XYZ file of C-alpha atoms in Angstrom:
546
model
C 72.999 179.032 68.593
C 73.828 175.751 67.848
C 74.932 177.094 64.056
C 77.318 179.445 65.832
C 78.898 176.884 67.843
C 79.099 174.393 64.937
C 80.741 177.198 62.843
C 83.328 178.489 66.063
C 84.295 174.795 66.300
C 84.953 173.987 62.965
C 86.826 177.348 62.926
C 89.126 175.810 66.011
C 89.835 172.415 63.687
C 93.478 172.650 62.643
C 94.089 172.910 58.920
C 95.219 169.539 58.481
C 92.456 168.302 59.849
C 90.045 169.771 57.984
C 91.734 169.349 54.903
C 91.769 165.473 55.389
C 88.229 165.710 56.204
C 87.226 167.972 53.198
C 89.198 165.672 50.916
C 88.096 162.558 52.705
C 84.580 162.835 52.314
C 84.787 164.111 48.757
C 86.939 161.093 47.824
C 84.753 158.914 49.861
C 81.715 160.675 47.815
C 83.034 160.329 44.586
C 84.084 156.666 44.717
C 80.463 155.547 46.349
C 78.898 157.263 43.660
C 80.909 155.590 40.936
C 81.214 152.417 42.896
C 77.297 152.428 43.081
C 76.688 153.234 39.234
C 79.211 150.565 38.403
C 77.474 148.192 40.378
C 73.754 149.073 39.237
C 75.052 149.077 35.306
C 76.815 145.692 36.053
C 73.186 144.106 37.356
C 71.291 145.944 34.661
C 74.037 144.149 32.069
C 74.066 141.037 33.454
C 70.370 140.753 33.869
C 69.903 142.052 30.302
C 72.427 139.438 28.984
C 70.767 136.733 30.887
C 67.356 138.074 29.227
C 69.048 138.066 25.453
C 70.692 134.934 25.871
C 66.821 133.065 27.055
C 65.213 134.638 24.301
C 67.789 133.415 22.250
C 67.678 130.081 23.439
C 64.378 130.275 23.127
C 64.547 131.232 19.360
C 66.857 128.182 18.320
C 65.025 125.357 20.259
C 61.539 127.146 18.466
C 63.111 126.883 14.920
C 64.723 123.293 15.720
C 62.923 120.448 13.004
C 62.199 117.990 15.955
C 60.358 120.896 18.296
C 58.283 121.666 15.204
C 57.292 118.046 14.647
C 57.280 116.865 17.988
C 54.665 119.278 18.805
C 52.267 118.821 15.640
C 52.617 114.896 16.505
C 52.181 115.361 20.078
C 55.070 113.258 21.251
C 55.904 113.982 24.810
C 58.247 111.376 24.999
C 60.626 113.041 22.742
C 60.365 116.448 23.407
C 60.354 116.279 26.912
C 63.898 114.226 26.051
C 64.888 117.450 23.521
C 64.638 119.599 26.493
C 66.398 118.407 28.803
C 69.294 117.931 26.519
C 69.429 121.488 25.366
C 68.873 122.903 28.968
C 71.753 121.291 29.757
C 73.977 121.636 26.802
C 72.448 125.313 27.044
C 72.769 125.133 31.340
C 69.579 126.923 31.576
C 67.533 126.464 34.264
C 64.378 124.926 32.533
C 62.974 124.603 29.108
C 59.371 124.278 28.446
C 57.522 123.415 25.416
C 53.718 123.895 24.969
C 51.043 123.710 22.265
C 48.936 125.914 20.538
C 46.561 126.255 23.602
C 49.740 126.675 25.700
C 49.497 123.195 27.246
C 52.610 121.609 28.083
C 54.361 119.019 26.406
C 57.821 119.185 28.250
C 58.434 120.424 31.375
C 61.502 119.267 33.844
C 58.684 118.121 36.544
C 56.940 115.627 35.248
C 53.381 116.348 37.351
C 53.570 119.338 35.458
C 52.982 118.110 31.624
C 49.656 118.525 30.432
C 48.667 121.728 32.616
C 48.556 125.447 31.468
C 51.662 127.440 31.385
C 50.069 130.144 33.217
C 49.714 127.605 36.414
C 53.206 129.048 36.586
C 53.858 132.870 36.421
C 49.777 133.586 35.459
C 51.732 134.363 31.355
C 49.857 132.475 29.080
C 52.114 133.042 25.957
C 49.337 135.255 24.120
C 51.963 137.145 23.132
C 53.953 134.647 20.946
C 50.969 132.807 20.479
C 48.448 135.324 19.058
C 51.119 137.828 18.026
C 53.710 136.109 16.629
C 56.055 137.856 18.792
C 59.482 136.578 20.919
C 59.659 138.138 24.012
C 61.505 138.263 27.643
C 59.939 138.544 31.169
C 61.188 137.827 34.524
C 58.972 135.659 36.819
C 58.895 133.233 39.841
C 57.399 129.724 39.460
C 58.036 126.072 41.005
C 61.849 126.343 40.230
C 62.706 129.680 41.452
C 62.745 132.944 40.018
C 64.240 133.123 36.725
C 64.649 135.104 33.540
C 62.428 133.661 31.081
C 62.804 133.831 27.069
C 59.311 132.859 25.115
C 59.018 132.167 21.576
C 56.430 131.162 19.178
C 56.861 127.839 17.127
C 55.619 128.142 13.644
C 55.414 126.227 10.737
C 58.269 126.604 8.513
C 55.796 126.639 5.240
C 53.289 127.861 6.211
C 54.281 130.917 9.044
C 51.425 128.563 11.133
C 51.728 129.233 15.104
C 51.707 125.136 16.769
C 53.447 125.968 19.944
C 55.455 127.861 22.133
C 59.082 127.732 23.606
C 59.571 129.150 27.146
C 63.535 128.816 28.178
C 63.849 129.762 32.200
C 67.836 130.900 33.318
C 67.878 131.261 37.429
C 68.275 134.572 38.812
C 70.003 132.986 41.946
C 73.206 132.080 39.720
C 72.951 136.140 38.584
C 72.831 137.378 41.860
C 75.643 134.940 42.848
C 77.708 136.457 39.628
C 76.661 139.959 40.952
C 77.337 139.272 44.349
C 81.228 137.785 43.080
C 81.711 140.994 41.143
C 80.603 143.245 43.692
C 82.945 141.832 45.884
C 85.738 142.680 43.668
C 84.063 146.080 42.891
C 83.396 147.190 46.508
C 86.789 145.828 47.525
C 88.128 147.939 44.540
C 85.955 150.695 45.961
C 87.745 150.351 49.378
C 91.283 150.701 48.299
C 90.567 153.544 46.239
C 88.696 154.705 49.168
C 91.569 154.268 51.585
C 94.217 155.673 49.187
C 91.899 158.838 48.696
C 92.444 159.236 53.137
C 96.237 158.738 52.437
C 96.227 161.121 49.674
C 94.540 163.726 51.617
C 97.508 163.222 54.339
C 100.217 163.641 52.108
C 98.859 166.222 50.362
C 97.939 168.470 53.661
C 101.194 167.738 54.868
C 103.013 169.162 52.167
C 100.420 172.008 52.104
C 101.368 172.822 55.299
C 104.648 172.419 55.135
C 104.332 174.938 51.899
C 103.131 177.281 54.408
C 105.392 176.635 57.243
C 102.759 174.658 59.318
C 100.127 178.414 59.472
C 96.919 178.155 59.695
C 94.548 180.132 57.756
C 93.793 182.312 60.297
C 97.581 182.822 61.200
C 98.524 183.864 56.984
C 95.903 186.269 56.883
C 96.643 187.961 60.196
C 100.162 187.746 58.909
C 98.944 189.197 55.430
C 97.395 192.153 57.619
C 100.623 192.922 59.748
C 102.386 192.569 56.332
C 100.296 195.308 54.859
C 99.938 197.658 57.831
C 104.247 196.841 58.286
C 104.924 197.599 54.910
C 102.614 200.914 54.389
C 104.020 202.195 57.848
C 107.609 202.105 56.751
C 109.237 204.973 55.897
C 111.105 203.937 53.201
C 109.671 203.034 49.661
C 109.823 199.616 48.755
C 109.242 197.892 45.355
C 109.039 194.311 44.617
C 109.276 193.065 40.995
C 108.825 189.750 39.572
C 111.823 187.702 37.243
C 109.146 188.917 34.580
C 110.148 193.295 35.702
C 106.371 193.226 36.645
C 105.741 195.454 39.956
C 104.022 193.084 42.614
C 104.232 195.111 45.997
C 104.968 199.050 46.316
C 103.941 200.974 49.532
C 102.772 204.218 49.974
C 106.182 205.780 50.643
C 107.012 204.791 47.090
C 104.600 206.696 45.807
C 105.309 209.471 47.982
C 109.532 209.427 46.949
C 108.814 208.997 43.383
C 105.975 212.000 43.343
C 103.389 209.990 41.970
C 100.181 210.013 42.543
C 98.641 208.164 45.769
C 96.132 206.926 43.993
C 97.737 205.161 40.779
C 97.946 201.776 41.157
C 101.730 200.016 40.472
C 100.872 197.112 41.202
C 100.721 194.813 37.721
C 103.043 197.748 36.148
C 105.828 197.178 34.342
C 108.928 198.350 36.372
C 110.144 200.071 33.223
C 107.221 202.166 32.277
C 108.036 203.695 35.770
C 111.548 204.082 35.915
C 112.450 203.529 32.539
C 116.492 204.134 33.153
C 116.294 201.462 36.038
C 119.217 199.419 36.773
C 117.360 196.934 38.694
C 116.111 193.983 36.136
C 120.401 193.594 36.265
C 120.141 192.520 40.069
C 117.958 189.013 38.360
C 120.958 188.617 36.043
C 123.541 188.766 38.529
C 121.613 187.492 41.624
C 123.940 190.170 43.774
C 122.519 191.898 46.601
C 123.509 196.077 46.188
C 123.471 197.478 49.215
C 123.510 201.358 50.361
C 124.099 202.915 46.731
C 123.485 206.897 46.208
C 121.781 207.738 43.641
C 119.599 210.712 41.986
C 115.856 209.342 41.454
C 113.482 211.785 40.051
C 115.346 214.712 41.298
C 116.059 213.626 44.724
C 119.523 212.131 46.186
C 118.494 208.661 47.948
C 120.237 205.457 49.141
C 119.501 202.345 47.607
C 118.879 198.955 48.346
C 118.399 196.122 46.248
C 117.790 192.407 47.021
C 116.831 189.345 44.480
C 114.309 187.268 46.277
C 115.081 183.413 45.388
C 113.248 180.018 45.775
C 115.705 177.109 46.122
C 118.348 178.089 43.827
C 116.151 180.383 41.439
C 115.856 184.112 41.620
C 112.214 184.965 41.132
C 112.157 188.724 41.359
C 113.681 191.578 43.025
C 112.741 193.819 45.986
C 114.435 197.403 46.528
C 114.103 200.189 49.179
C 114.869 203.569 48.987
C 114.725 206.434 50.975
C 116.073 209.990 50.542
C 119.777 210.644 51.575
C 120.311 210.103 55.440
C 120.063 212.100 57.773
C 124.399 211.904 58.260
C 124.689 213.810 54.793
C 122.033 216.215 55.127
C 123.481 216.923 58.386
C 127.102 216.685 56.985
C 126.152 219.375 54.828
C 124.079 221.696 57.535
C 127.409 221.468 59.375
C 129.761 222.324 56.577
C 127.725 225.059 55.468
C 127.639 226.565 58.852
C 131.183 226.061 59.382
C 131.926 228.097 56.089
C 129.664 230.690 57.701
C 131.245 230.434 60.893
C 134.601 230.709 59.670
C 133.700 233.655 57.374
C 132.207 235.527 60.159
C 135.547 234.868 62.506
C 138.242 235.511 59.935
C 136.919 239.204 58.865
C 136.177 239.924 62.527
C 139.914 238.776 63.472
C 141.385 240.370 60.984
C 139.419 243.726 61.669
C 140.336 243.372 64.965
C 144.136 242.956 64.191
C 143.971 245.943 61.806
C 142.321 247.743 64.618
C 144.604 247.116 67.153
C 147.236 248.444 64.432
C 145.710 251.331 63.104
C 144.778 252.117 67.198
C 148.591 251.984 67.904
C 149.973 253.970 65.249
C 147.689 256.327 66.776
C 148.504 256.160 69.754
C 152.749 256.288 68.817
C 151.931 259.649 67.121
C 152.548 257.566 63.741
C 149.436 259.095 61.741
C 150.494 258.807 58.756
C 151.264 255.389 58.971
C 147.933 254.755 60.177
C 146.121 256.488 57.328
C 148.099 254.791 54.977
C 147.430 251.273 56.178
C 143.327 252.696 56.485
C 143.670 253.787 52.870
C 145.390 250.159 51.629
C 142.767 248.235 53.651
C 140.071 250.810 51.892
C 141.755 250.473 48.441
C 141.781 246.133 48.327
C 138.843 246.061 49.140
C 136.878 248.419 47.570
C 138.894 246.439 43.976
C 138.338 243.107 45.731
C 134.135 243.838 45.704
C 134.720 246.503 42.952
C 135.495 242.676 41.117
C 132.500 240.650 42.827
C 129.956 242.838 41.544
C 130.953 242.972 37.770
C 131.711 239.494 37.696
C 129.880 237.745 40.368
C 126.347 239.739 40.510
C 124.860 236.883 42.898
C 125.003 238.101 46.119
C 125.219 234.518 47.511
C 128.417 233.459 45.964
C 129.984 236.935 46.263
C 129.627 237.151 50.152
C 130.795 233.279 49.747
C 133.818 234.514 47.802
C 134.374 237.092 50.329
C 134.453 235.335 53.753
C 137.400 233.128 51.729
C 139.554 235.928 50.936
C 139.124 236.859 54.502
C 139.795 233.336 55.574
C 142.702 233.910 53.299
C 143.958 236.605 54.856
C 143.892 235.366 57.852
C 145.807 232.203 56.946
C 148.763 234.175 55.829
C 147.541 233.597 52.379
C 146.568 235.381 49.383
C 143.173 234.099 47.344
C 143.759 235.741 43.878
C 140.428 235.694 41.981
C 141.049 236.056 38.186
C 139.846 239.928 37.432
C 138.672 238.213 33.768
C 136.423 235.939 35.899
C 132.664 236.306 34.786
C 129.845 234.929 36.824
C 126.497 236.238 35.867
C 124.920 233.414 33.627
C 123.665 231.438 36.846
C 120.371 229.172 36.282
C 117.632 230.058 38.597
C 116.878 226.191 39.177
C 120.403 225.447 40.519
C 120.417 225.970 44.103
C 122.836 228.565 45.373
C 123.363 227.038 49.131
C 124.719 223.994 47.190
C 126.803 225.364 45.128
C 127.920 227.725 47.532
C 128.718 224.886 49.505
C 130.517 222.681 46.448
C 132.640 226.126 46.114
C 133.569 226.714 49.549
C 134.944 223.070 50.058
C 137.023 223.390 47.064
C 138.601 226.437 47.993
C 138.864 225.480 51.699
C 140.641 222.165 50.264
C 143.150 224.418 47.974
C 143.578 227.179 51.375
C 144.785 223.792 53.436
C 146.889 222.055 51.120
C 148.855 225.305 50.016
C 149.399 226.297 54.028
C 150.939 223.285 54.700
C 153.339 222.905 51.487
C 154.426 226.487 51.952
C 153.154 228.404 54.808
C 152.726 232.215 55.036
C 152.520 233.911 51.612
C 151.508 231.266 49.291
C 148.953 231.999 46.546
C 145.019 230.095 45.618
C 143.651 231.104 43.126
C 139.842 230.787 41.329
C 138.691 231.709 37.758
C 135.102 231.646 36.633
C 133.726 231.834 33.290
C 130.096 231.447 32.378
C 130.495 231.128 28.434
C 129.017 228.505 26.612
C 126.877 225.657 28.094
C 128.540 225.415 31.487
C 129.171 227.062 34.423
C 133.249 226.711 35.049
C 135.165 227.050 37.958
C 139.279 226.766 38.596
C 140.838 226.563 41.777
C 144.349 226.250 41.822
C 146.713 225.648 44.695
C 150.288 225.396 45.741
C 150.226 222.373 47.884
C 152.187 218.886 47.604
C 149.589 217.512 44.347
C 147.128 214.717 44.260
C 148.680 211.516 43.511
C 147.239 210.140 40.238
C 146.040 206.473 41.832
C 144.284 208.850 44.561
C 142.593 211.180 42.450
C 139.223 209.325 41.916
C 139.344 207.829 45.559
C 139.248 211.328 46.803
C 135.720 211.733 46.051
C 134.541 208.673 48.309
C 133.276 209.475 51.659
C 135.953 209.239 54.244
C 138.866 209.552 52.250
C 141.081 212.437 53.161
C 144.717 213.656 53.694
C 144.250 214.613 56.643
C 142.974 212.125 58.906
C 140.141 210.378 60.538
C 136.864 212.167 60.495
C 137.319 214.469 57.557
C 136.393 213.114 53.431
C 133.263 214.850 53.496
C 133.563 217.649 51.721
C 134.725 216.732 48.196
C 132.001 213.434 48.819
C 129.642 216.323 49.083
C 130.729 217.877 46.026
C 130.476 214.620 44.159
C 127.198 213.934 44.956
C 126.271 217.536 43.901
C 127.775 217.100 40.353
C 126.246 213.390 40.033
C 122.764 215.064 40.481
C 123.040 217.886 37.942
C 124.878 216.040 35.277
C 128.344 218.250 36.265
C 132.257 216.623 36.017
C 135.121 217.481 37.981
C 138.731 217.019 36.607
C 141.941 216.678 38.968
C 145.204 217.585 37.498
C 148.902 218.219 39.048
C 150.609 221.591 37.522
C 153.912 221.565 36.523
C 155.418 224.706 38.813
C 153.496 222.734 41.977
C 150.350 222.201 43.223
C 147.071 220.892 41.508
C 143.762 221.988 39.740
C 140.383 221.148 40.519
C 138.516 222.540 37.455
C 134.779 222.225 38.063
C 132.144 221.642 35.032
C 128.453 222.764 35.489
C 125.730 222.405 32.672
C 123.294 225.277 32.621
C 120.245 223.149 31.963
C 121.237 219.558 34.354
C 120.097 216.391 33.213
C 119.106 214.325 36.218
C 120.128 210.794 36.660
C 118.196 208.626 37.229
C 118.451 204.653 38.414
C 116.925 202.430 40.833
């Protein structure tokens, strides 16, 4: 229990806080430690030197002429004199001379001369004096604890063991030397301590302001909405890096490209995707494209692309795209429908007119007349689908070519179709309600502009011809022409003679041709009017960019 609640508060503690705790204590850690090791390998070197410099001391006054014959002569006076000169031109803290048996012969209290060096620190000196052998030890006697240094005396000659050397440097002055540079150490220690707490600050301050002041908890419930926000969009979305590596698709891009839900993009090179994209251009521009319709993997979509910058760098890309909205799928429901519409009401008013006509004649007692306007009606169009079965075979486009001669008709106008015309070569895979569609606006364009220019009695007319690698179509009319500077802009949505709220249809028909690889050429005639000569390849090439 008390685990849980140790854990839920710590959970509570702001970022900041923690992070200057976290790096607190491991900067307070690390410098202790260090601070400690300095300090124990300073003692351990200073006692050590202390030791080497005694039993060095110790050495020289051993090997020194006057030790070696003050001892064998036994002349107190003078050593005791020797060593107190060379503890203090040494600044030891005693030196002490004894004999073979270890009995002194200098010592800085005089009481003291003539008794055992062992009275001392309980050390006898067997070890110089039976061994030969120099040697350090650390001991308290009558003058404090020191670091003692102990040395045989031999004979020059003769390698004969007379005496022995003891030289004594205080501890206290080490500890005082320890205690100065621990001081300086600790108080080093400190600062680096205290800059280590204003490091952390600083350093979770900027932290946090990298992450807009969040807390943990707050970026990964943000990283969760992110997720469930992105994969719940409708639209696909990729993200690319300045490097044109995918970092971020949802599940709607696999779902628009066709690829499978499973396969991994992220960590894919955009390019082994898409391999025609146009995107890597948005990092070299650093322009936002917004709304562009393309063709992606055999589907019309609207495209958005975005570069993503930090400060004044662009470090990658994102896009969206979705398939074509719902204004031009429904823009061309409704003109579709409207071709079908105003099929269905030009044959049944002009059957109804002839009707009325034929019923009148009848009715004047002019039968002949009657049968002879029967027997035109009959004869046109019996050669008018006589035509559309040689040369048009489709039933789809036929009864599309059809309804406009009707509509023709209706309009006080003639639609001639060229009787050369030949239709048949059609590829299954292009769809026949667009192309119906592309069709019907072209010749709906041609019926329009020619009723205006000349009213009743003027003339459209269409040739087809399915030689070679493309599917042609001609539509000619007699209307006022397309001015050159207008005819590319008459392909954008919205642009139209005829007012506000019309420029769909030849949009439509440019959208069509940019998905199956098609061209469509504008050109004024010389007697009047203009050409709209359509170009369809029998196998399309999509186009692709994203």
């Amino acid at each position: 229990m008390t685990k849980s609640l140790s854990g839920s508060a710590l959970h509570k503690t702001k970022l900041k806080t923690r992070m200057i705790l976290t790096l607190g204590l491991l900067g307070a850690f690390q410098t202790i430690l260090i601070g400690g090791f300095a300090g124990y390998y300073l003692s351990n070197s200073l006692y050590d030197e202390i030791a080497q410099r005694a039993l060095m001391v110790a050495k020289t006054v051993a090997a020194a002429p006057a030790t070696i014959s003050g001892i064998q002569s036994r002349d107190i006076t003078g050593l005791n004199q020797l060593a107190t000169h060379l503890a203090d031109t040494n600044e030891a803290l005693f030196i002490v001379i004894g004999d073979r048996e270890a009995i002194r012969l200098a010592h800085p209290v005089e009481a003291k001369i003539g008794l055992s060096m062992a009275d001392d620190d309980g050390d006898d000196g067997h070890e110089a004096l039976v061994n030969g052998s120099a040697y350090v030890g650390r001991a308290k006697g009558n003058l404090g604890e020191s670091m003692r240094g102990k040395a045989p005396v031999r004979v020059p000659d003769t390698g004969e063991i007379v005496g022995i050397v003891s030289v004594g440097y205080s501890l206290a002055q080490v500890d005082t030397t320890i205690r100065r540079y621990n001081f300086v150490l600790y108080g080093v220690v400190g600062v680096m301590l205290l800059a280590t707490i204003v490091a952390a600050i600083v350093i979770s301050e900027r932290f946090k302001r990298a992450i807009f002041g969040l807390e943990p908890e707050e970026i990964a419930r943000l990283f969760r909405e992110r997720e469930a926000t992105l994969q719940s969009v409708r639209e696909g979305i990729i993200a690319v890096n300045r490097e044109g590596i995918i970092t971020t698709a949802n599940r709607a891009a696999h779902e628009t490209l066709n690829l499978p839900p499973d396969k991994p993009l992220a960590g894919t090179p955009l390019l082994d995707i898409l391999p025609e994209s146009s995107l890597m251009s948005v990092l070299e521009t650093g322009q936002p494209d917004f709304d562009r319709e393309i063709w992606l993997r055999g589907r019309q979509m609207v495209v958005n692309r975005l570069p993503v910058r930090q400060g004044d760098d662009i470090i990658g890309v994102v896009a969206s795209f979705r398939l074509s909205n719902e204004l031009d799928q429904v823009s061309r429901r409704l003109t579709r429908i409207q071709q079908y519409a105003d099929t269905l009401r030009s044959q049944t008013h002009e059957y109804s007119n002839k009707l009325h006509t034929i019923a009148g004649l009848i009715q004047i007692g002019a039968n002949d007349e009657a049968l002879s306007l029967i027997g035109s009606e009959v004869s046109d169009h019996q050669a008018l689908l006589h035509l559309l079965l040689e040369a048009v075979p489709d039933p789809v486009i036929a009864g599309c070519l059809l309804g406009k001669y009707n509509r023709a008709r209706e309009m006080g106008l003639n639609l001639d179709i060229d009787p050369d015309s030949q239709m048949s070569d059609i590829p299954e895979s292009l769809p026949r309600n667009q192309l119906v569609s592309v069709l019907g606006n072209l010749i709906d364009n041609a019926l329009e502009a020619t009723r205006q220019h000349t009213g009743e009695g003027g003339r459209v007319k269409l040739s087809m011809t399915d030689l070679g690698e493309e599917l042609i179509f001609e539509v000619e009319d007699q209307g006022p022409g397309v001015p050159e500077e207008a005819q590319r802009k008459i392909f954008e949505r919205g642009v139209s003679s005829k007012g506000e709220d019309h420029g769909i249809g030849l949009h439509l028909v440019q959208q069509f041709l940019n998905r199956w690889g098609g061209s469509i050429t504008v050109e004024n005639l010389n007697e009047g009017g203009s050409r709209f000569t359509l170009y369809l390849p029998k196998q399309p090439e999509e186009r692709t960019s994203l």
